[in-house]
Amino acid sequence: MIRLVIALFIASLSFGAEAQTKPPVDTRAYAPENIGSLPVSDQIRVIEKEYREQSRGRQIPDDQLDFYLDQIKYSRWTFSRIKNDIAVSLRGNGNGNWNPPPGGNWNPGNVICSSKDRRYNQCRTPFRGRARLVENISDTRCVEGRNWGSRQGLVWVDDGCRGRFVDSGTGWGGNNGNWNNGQTFRCESDGGRYHECRKPYSGNTVLVRQLSSNRCTEGYSWGEKRDIVWVSNGCRGEFQIRGGNNGSGGNWNNAYTVTCSSYNGALRTCAWDRSRGEPRLIERLAGRCSEWVDWGYDNRGLWVKNSCSARFGAR
């Protein structure tokens, strides 16, 4: 019995030594020379890996990846040619910038845009119409209005979304850029937590449909800042931008704001320029701040009570 135990012990030591001397698995990027035979998702994975290896860990620029995918599809580029082009681009552009090879005839009709490290990013589009997502490249699901959107000449992504976008062909519903043609976006408080959603355009936000069983009350469970809509306390809703402009010069009367605060729950009135129209709550600073309960506007002016403190702008 003792001899059997000793033999098993010696065998285990030999196996451990063999495992330690076993060569590591080759982790280099691999693809068949005819890389076009792979699904697009695998083409992307291999090209990204090859670029990371050659650049010592950097992520391939979106436009460079888009260029390679088009060359595979339309010009039948091989994997070797892509590897060589990556090497050439890295030697010539140590700063990470990239330009298509000279003499090419690349005129993309789509754009890849990535939220790197889950940060907000915007990409210029080769088209002027509203964008449409045609390929979700990231593991994160890209949902319009939640982590991606578009305006004329731009696509924005956020919170880990990475996708390929094309012109939807639906236009913008007019030449003035106003986003008031029924388009909506969602913002949702999952698990009752506070959440922010980037507004696709500047303008006044209105709740057009409540999706949650929890009540969506402006100033309490939802509101807006200059470029975001926030939700909390389980509010999930569909929102719409009205009276705004999707261009960079859009003025939605946001320059005029008044902060009004109720101290120790007492009623307080604050001066309001009536020529601006009626006030609306932009950002709750403290308290519940429900309209007509904790704040309102009448012949006395703008008033707050019940310890509501908020910033107000014009409707």
PDB file of C-alpha atoms in Angstrom, residues 63-284:
ATOM      1  CA  ASP A  63     -12.488  54.939 -39.601  1.00  0.00           C
ATOM      2  CA  GLN A  64      -9.501  52.649 -40.196  1.00  0.00           C
ATOM      3  CA  LEU A  65     -11.517  49.572 -39.200  1.00  0.00           C
ATOM      4  CA  ASP A  66     -14.365  50.724 -41.442  1.00  0.00           C
ATOM      5  CA  PHE A  67     -11.912  51.143 -44.330  1.00  0.00           C
ATOM      6  CA  TYR A  68     -10.581  47.582 -43.936  1.00  0.00           C
ATOM      7  CA  LEU A  69     -14.069  46.095 -43.804  1.00  0.00           C
ATOM      8  CA  ASP A  70     -14.960  47.882 -47.041  1.00  0.00           C
ATOM      9  CA  GLN A  71     -11.710  46.753 -48.712  1.00  0.00           C
ATOM     10  CA  ILE A  72     -12.446  43.148 -47.720  1.00  0.00           C
ATOM     11  CA  LYS A  73     -15.945  43.394 -49.126  1.00  0.00           C
ATOM     12  CA  TYR A  74     -15.361  45.341 -52.333  1.00  0.00           C
ATOM     13  CA  SER A  75     -11.644  44.990 -53.159  1.00  0.00           C
ATOM     14  CA  ARG A  76     -11.031  41.488 -51.770  1.00  0.00           C
ATOM     15  CA  TRP A  77      -8.147  42.514 -49.551  1.00  0.00           C
ATOM     16  CA  THR A  78      -6.351  39.574 -47.925  1.00  0.00           C
ATOM     17  CA  PHE A  79      -5.347  39.262 -44.279  1.00  0.00           C
ATOM     18  CA  SER A  80      -1.666  39.744 -45.223  1.00  0.00           C
ATOM     19  CA  ARG A  81      -2.437  43.002 -46.989  1.00  0.00           C
ATOM     20  CA  ILE A  82      -4.350  44.292 -43.954  1.00  0.00           C
ATOM     21  CA  LYS A  83      -1.482  43.338 -41.618  1.00  0.00           C
ATOM     22  CA  ASN A  84       0.982  45.139 -43.884  1.00  0.00           C
ATOM     23  CA  ASP A  85      -1.204  48.242 -44.107  1.00  0.00           C
ATOM     24  CA  ILE A  86      -1.523  48.351 -40.310  1.00  0.00           C
ATOM     25  CA  ALA A  87       2.273  48.222 -40.008  1.00  0.00           C
ATOM     26  CA  VAL A  88       2.681  51.034 -42.549  1.00  0.00           C
ATOM     27  CA  SER A  89       0.051  53.201 -40.837  1.00  0.00           C
ATOM     28  CA  LEU A  90       1.690  52.758 -37.428  1.00  0.00           C
ATOM     29  CA  ARG A  91       5.138  53.664 -38.751  1.00  0.00           C
ATOM     30  CA  GLY A  92       3.829  56.797 -40.395  1.00  0.00           C
ATOM     31  CA  ASN A  93       1.429  57.968 -37.686  1.00  0.00           C
ATOM     32  CA  GLY A  94       2.748  57.474 -34.203  1.00  0.00           C
ATOM     33  CA  ASN A  95       0.121  59.882 -32.903  1.00  0.00           C
ATOM     34  CA  GLY A  96      -2.737  57.482 -33.688  1.00  0.00           C
ATOM     35  CA  ASN A  97      -4.160  59.501 -36.601  1.00  0.00           C
ATOM     36  CA  TRP A  98      -4.957  57.618 -39.795  1.00  0.00           C
ATOM     37  CA  ASN A  99      -5.684  58.489 -43.397  1.00  0.00           C
ATOM     38  CA  PRO A 100      -6.694  56.136 -46.237  1.00  0.00           C
ATOM     39  CA  PRO A 101      -3.765  54.991 -48.431  1.00  0.00           C
ATOM     40  CA  PRO A 102      -3.045  57.473 -51.259  1.00  0.00           C
ATOM     41  CA  GLY A 103      -4.590  56.751 -54.624  1.00  0.00           C
ATOM     42  CA  GLY A 104      -7.544  54.928 -53.170  1.00  0.00           C
ATOM     43  CA  ASN A 105     -11.144  55.478 -54.100  1.00  0.00           C
ATOM     44  CA  TRP A 106     -12.803  55.085 -50.730  1.00  0.00           C
ATOM     45  CA  ASN A 107     -16.144  56.853 -50.409  1.00  0.00           C
ATOM     46  CA  PRO A 108     -17.895  55.230 -47.433  1.00  0.00           C
ATOM     47  CA  GLY A 109     -21.644  55.448 -47.075  1.00  0.00           C
ATOM     48  CA  ASN A 110     -21.568  54.390 -43.443  1.00  0.00           C
ATOM     49  CA  VAL A 111     -19.616  55.051 -40.266  1.00  0.00           C
ATOM     50  CA  ILE A 112     -18.497  53.026 -37.253  1.00  0.00           C
ATOM     51  CA  CYS A 113     -18.682  54.910 -33.970  1.00  0.00           C
ATOM     52  CA  SER A 114     -17.415  53.574 -30.623  1.00  0.00           C
ATOM     53  CA  SER A 115     -17.911  54.492 -26.987  1.00  0.00           C
ATOM     54  CA  LYS A 116     -14.394  53.707 -25.740  1.00  0.00           C
ATOM     55  CA  ASP A 117     -14.151  52.840 -22.044  1.00  0.00           C
ATOM     56  CA  ARG A 118     -17.919  53.504 -21.918  1.00  0.00           C
ATOM     57  CA  ARG A 119     -17.332  57.227 -22.491  1.00  0.00           C
ATOM     58  CA  TYR A 120     -19.388  59.588 -24.667  1.00  0.00           C
ATOM     59  CA  ASN A 121     -18.085  59.956 -28.220  1.00  0.00           C
ATOM     60  CA  GLN A 122     -19.364  61.551 -31.406  1.00  0.00           C
ATOM     61  CA  CYS A 123     -18.378  60.745 -34.979  1.00  0.00           C
ATOM     62  CA  ARG A 124     -18.857  62.694 -38.189  1.00  0.00           C
ATOM     63  CA  THR A 125     -21.034  60.952 -40.748  1.00  0.00           C
ATOM     64  CA  PRO A 126     -20.612  60.890 -44.550  1.00  0.00           C
ATOM     65  CA  PHE A 127     -24.342  61.622 -44.844  1.00  0.00           C
ATOM     66  CA  ARG A 128     -26.613  64.408 -43.588  1.00  0.00           C
ATOM     67  CA  GLY A 129     -29.780  62.477 -42.802  1.00  0.00           C
ATOM     68  CA  ARG A 130     -30.882  60.746 -39.594  1.00  0.00           C
ATOM     69  CA  ALA A 131     -28.698  57.727 -38.807  1.00  0.00           C
ATOM     70  CA  ARG A 132     -29.847  54.108 -38.595  1.00  0.00           C
ATOM     71  CA  LEU A 133     -28.000  51.343 -36.741  1.00  0.00           C
ATOM     72  CA  VAL A 134     -27.306  48.446 -39.105  1.00  0.00           C
ATOM     73  CA  GLU A 135     -24.774  46.481 -37.057  1.00  0.00           C
ATOM     74  CA  ASN A 136     -24.318  46.246 -33.285  1.00  0.00           C
ATOM     75  CA  ILE A 137     -20.569  45.582 -32.945  1.00  0.00           C
ATOM     76  CA  SER A 138     -20.225  45.856 -29.165  1.00  0.00           C
ATOM     77  CA  ASP A 139     -21.341  43.336 -26.580  1.00  0.00           C
ATOM     78  CA  THR A 140     -23.341  46.225 -25.121  1.00  0.00           C
ATOM     79  CA  ARG A 141     -26.736  46.565 -26.787  1.00  0.00           C
ATOM     80  CA  CYS A 142     -27.041  49.861 -28.674  1.00  0.00           C
ATOM     81  CA  VAL A 143     -30.464  51.432 -28.062  1.00  0.00           C
ATOM     82  CA  GLU A 144     -31.374  54.665 -29.839  1.00  0.00           C
ATOM     83  CA  GLY A 145     -32.055  57.476 -27.421  1.00  0.00           C
ATOM     84  CA  ARG A 146     -30.401  55.624 -24.570  1.00  0.00           C
ATOM     85  CA  ASN A 147     -26.785  55.144 -25.638  1.00  0.00           C
ATOM     86  CA  TRP A 148     -26.750  56.420 -29.212  1.00  0.00           C
ATOM     87  CA  GLY A 149     -28.390  59.057 -31.345  1.00  0.00           C
ATOM     88  CA  SER A 150     -27.718  61.373 -34.256  1.00  0.00           C
ATOM     89  CA  ARG A 151     -28.032  64.877 -35.568  1.00  0.00           C
ATOM     90  CA  GLN A 152     -27.151  66.338 -38.933  1.00  0.00           C
ATOM     91  CA  GLY A 153     -23.626  65.257 -39.784  1.00  0.00           C
ATOM     92  CA  LEU A 154     -22.972  63.479 -36.473  1.00  0.00           C
ATOM     93  CA  VAL A 155     -23.621  60.232 -34.613  1.00  0.00           C
ATOM     94  CA  TRP A 156     -23.075  60.062 -30.848  1.00  0.00           C
ATOM     95  CA  VAL A 157     -22.570  56.935 -28.740  1.00  0.00           C
ATOM     96  CA  ASP A 158     -22.252  56.399 -25.004  1.00  0.00           C
ATOM     97  CA  ASP A 159     -22.113  53.759 -22.253  1.00  0.00           C
ATOM     98  CA  GLY A 160     -20.206  51.131 -24.259  1.00  0.00           C
ATOM     99  CA  CYS A 161     -22.218  51.195 -27.508  1.00  0.00           C
ATOM    100  CA  ARG A 162     -20.286  50.504 -30.692  1.00  0.00           C
ATOM    101  CA  GLY A 163     -22.049  50.188 -34.009  1.00  0.00           C
ATOM    102  CA  ARG A 164     -22.113  50.748 -37.745  1.00  0.00           C
ATOM    103  CA  PHE A 165     -24.523  53.448 -38.904  1.00  0.00           C
ATOM    104  CA  VAL A 166     -26.010  54.413 -42.267  1.00  0.00           C
ATOM    105  CA  ASP A 167     -28.363  57.070 -43.550  1.00  0.00           C
ATOM    106  CA  SER A 168     -31.908  56.032 -42.638  1.00  0.00           C
ATOM    107  CA  GLY A 169     -33.283  57.811 -45.706  1.00  0.00           C
ATOM    108  CA  THR A 170     -36.033  59.431 -43.617  1.00  0.00           C
ATOM    109  CA  GLY A 171     -34.493  62.918 -43.498  1.00  0.00           C
ATOM    110  CA  TRP A 172     -35.142  65.318 -40.669  1.00  0.00           C
ATOM    111  CA  GLY A 173     -38.683  66.436 -41.324  1.00  0.00           C
ATOM    112  CA  GLY A 174     -37.848  69.922 -42.544  1.00  0.00           C
ATOM    113  CA  ASN A 175     -34.947  72.259 -43.170  1.00  0.00           C
ATOM    114  CA  ASN A 176     -35.088  74.162 -39.923  1.00  0.00           C
ATOM    115  CA  GLY A 177     -33.671  71.311 -37.884  1.00  0.00           C
ATOM    116  CA  ASN A 178     -36.490  71.277 -35.306  1.00  0.00           C
ATOM    117  CA  TRP A 179     -36.912  67.835 -33.765  1.00  0.00           C
ATOM    118  CA  ASN A 180     -40.648  68.016 -33.266  1.00  0.00           C
ATOM    119  CA  ASN A 181     -41.912  65.402 -35.707  1.00  0.00           C
ATOM    120  CA  GLY A 182     -42.888  62.768 -33.130  1.00  0.00           C
ATOM    121  CA  GLN A 183     -39.457  61.222 -32.603  1.00  0.00           C
ATOM    122  CA  THR A 184     -38.978  60.077 -29.000  1.00  0.00           C
ATOM    123  CA  PHE A 185     -36.213  58.615 -26.883  1.00  0.00           C
ATOM    124  CA  ARG A 186     -36.315  56.509 -23.730  1.00  0.00           C
ATOM    125  CA  CYS A 187     -34.724  57.063 -20.346  1.00  0.00           C
ATOM    126  CA  GLU A 188     -35.150  54.453 -17.609  1.00  0.00           C
ATOM    127  CA  SER A 189     -34.393  54.205 -13.899  1.00  0.00           C
ATOM    128  CA  ASP A 190     -33.558  50.523 -13.418  1.00  0.00           C
ATOM    129  CA  GLY A 191     -33.927  49.251  -9.867  1.00  0.00           C
ATOM    130  CA  GLY A 192     -34.988  52.704  -8.722  1.00  0.00           C
ATOM    131  CA  ARG A 193     -31.485  54.081  -9.335  1.00  0.00           C
ATOM    132  CA  TYR A 194     -30.604  57.538 -10.656  1.00  0.00           C
ATOM    133  CA  HIS A 195     -29.712  57.451 -14.357  1.00  0.00           C
ATOM    134  CA  GLU A 196     -28.791  60.080 -16.935  1.00  0.00           C
ATOM    135  CA  CYS A 197     -29.534  59.956 -20.681  1.00  0.00           C
ATOM    136  CA  ARG A 198     -27.862  62.307 -23.124  1.00  0.00           C
ATOM    137  CA  LYS A 199     -30.329  64.449 -25.058  1.00  0.00           C
ATOM    138  CA  PRO A 200     -30.041  63.965 -28.831  1.00  0.00           C
ATOM    139  CA  TYR A 201     -30.649  67.696 -29.396  1.00  0.00           C
ATOM    140  CA  SER A 202     -30.954  70.888 -27.399  1.00  0.00           C
ATOM    141  CA  GLY A 203     -34.474  71.929 -26.537  1.00  0.00           C
ATOM    142  CA  ASN A 204     -37.175  71.578 -23.904  1.00  0.00           C
ATOM    143  CA  THR A 205     -37.885  67.989 -22.861  1.00  0.00           C
ATOM    144  CA  VAL A 206     -41.408  66.707 -22.270  1.00  0.00           C
ATOM    145  CA  LEU A 207     -42.589  63.333 -21.017  1.00  0.00           C
ATOM    146  CA  VAL A 208     -44.863  61.883 -23.697  1.00  0.00           C
ATOM    147  CA  ARG A 209     -45.386  58.372 -22.322  1.00  0.00           C
ATOM    148  CA  GLN A 210     -44.864  56.791 -18.913  1.00  0.00           C
ATOM    149  CA  LEU A 211     -43.604  53.196 -19.219  1.00  0.00           C
ATOM    150  CA  SER A 212     -43.178  52.341 -15.541  1.00  0.00           C
ATOM    151  CA  SER A 213     -45.701  51.596 -12.827  1.00  0.00           C
ATOM    152  CA  ASN A 214     -43.805  54.110 -10.679  1.00  0.00           C
ATOM    153  CA  ARG A 215     -45.060  57.610 -11.308  1.00  0.00           C
ATOM    154  CA  CYS A 216     -42.828  59.897 -13.394  1.00  0.00           C
ATOM    155  CA  THR A 217     -43.098  63.336 -11.791  1.00  0.00           C
ATOM    156  CA  GLU A 218     -41.029  66.187 -13.196  1.00  0.00           C
ATOM    157  CA  GLY A 219     -38.674  67.526 -10.580  1.00  0.00           C
ATOM    158  CA  TYR A 220     -39.003  64.435  -8.396  1.00  0.00           C
ATOM    159  CA  SER A 221     -38.385  61.341 -10.513  1.00  0.00           C
ATOM    160  CA  TRP A 222     -37.288  62.998 -13.750  1.00  0.00           C
ATOM    161  CA  GLY A 223     -35.863  66.279 -14.983  1.00  0.00           C
ATOM    162  CA  GLU A 224     -33.284  67.758 -17.298  1.00  0.00           C
ATOM    163  CA  LYS A 225     -30.049  69.658 -17.373  1.00  0.00           C
ATOM    164  CA  ARG A 226     -28.630  71.420 -20.383  1.00  0.00           C
ATOM    165  CA  ASP A 227     -27.698  68.307 -22.355  1.00  0.00           C
ATOM    166  CA  ILE A 228     -29.138  65.401 -20.358  1.00  0.00           C
ATOM    167  CA  VAL A 229     -32.416  64.010 -19.043  1.00  0.00           C
ATOM    168  CA  TRP A 230     -32.244  62.298 -15.643  1.00  0.00           C
ATOM    169  CA  VAL A 231     -34.607  59.759 -14.088  1.00  0.00           C
ATOM    170  CA  SER A 232     -34.784  58.171 -10.629  1.00  0.00           C
ATOM    171  CA  ASN A 233     -37.117  56.351  -8.229  1.00  0.00           C
ATOM    172  CA  GLY A 234     -38.134  53.780 -10.853  1.00  0.00           C
ATOM    173  CA  CYS A 235     -39.368  56.221 -13.499  1.00  0.00           C
ATOM    174  CA  ARG A 236     -39.166  54.862 -17.043  1.00  0.00           C
ATOM    175  CA  GLY A 237     -40.522  56.977 -19.851  1.00  0.00           C
ATOM    176  CA  GLU A 238     -40.451  58.154 -23.434  1.00  0.00           C
ATOM    177  CA  PHE A 239     -39.417  61.762 -23.889  1.00  0.00           C
ATOM    178  CA  GLN A 240     -39.492  64.247 -26.723  1.00  0.00           C
ATOM    179  CA  ILE A 241     -37.550  67.421 -27.483  1.00  0.00           C
ATOM    180  CA  ARG A 242     -39.708  70.364 -28.439  1.00  0.00           C
ATOM    181  CA  GLY A 243     -38.872  73.851 -29.566  1.00  0.00           C
ATOM    182  CA  GLY A 244     -35.167  73.059 -29.967  1.00  0.00           C
ATOM    183  CA  ASN A 245     -32.629  72.938 -32.716  1.00  0.00           C
ATOM    184  CA  ASN A 246     -30.368  70.085 -33.719  1.00  0.00           C
ATOM    185  CA  GLY A 247     -27.618  72.376 -34.982  1.00  0.00           C
ATOM    186  CA  SER A 248     -24.781  73.738 -32.939  1.00  0.00           C
ATOM    187  CA  GLY A 249     -26.335  77.210 -32.782  1.00  0.00           C
ATOM    188  CA  GLY A 250     -29.764  76.199 -31.471  1.00  0.00           C
ATOM    189  CA  ASN A 251     -31.068  78.571 -28.796  1.00  0.00           C
ATOM    190  CA  TRP A 252     -33.755  77.088 -26.566  1.00  0.00           C
ATOM    191  CA  ASN A 253     -34.042  80.032 -24.165  1.00  0.00           C
ATOM    192  CA  ASN A 254     -31.727  78.272 -21.761  1.00  0.00           C
ATOM    193  CA  ALA A 255     -29.679  81.407 -21.070  1.00  0.00           C
ATOM    194  CA  TYR A 256     -32.342  82.669 -18.670  1.00  0.00           C
ATOM    195  CA  THR A 257     -32.654  80.696 -15.426  1.00  0.00           C
ATOM    196  CA  VAL A 258     -33.740  81.451 -11.887  1.00  0.00           C
ATOM    197  CA  THR A 259     -32.862  79.459  -8.768  1.00  0.00           C
ATOM    198  CA  CYS A 260     -35.567  79.567  -6.098  1.00  0.00           C
ATOM    199  CA  SER A 261     -35.377  77.868  -2.690  1.00  0.00           C
ATOM    200  CA  SER A 262     -37.807  77.313   0.188  1.00  0.00           C
ATOM    201  CA  TYR A 263     -36.030  77.612   3.546  1.00  0.00           C
ATOM    202  CA  ASN A 264     -37.338  75.543   6.475  1.00  0.00           C
ATOM    203  CA  GLY A 265     -40.391  74.613   4.390  1.00  0.00           C
ATOM    204  CA  ALA A 266     -41.686  78.189   4.201  1.00  0.00           C
ATOM    205  CA  LEU A 267     -43.395  79.687   1.130  1.00  0.00           C
ATOM    206  CA  ARG A 268     -41.085  81.900  -0.870  1.00  0.00           C
ATOM    207  CA  THR A 269     -41.606  83.890  -4.069  1.00  0.00           C
ATOM    208  CA  CYS A 270     -38.850  84.719  -6.551  1.00  0.00           C
ATOM    209  CA  ALA A 271     -38.677  87.359  -9.275  1.00  0.00           C
ATOM    210  CA  TRP A 272     -39.443  86.040 -12.752  1.00  0.00           C
ATOM    211  CA  ASP A 273     -39.254  87.929 -16.064  1.00  0.00           C
ATOM    212  CA  ARG A 274     -42.771  87.484 -17.470  1.00  0.00           C
ATOM    213  CA  SER A 275     -41.562  88.368 -20.966  1.00  0.00           C
ATOM    214  CA  ARG A 276     -39.784  84.993 -21.003  1.00  0.00           C
ATOM    215  CA  GLY A 277     -43.061  83.113 -20.704  1.00  0.00           C
ATOM    216  CA  GLU A 278     -43.901  80.663 -17.928  1.00  0.00           C
ATOM    217  CA  PRO A 279     -41.211  78.896 -15.901  1.00  0.00           C
ATOM    218  CA  ARG A 280     -40.491  75.173 -15.964  1.00  0.00           C
ATOM    219  CA  LEU A 281     -38.320  73.121 -13.635  1.00  0.00           C
ATOM    220  CA  ILE A 282     -34.902  72.366 -15.137  1.00  0.00           C
ATOM    221  CA  GLU A 283     -32.998  70.907 -12.190  1.00  0.00           C
ATOM    222  CA  ARG A 284     -34.165  69.878  -8.721  1.00  0.00           C
TER     223      ARG A 284
END
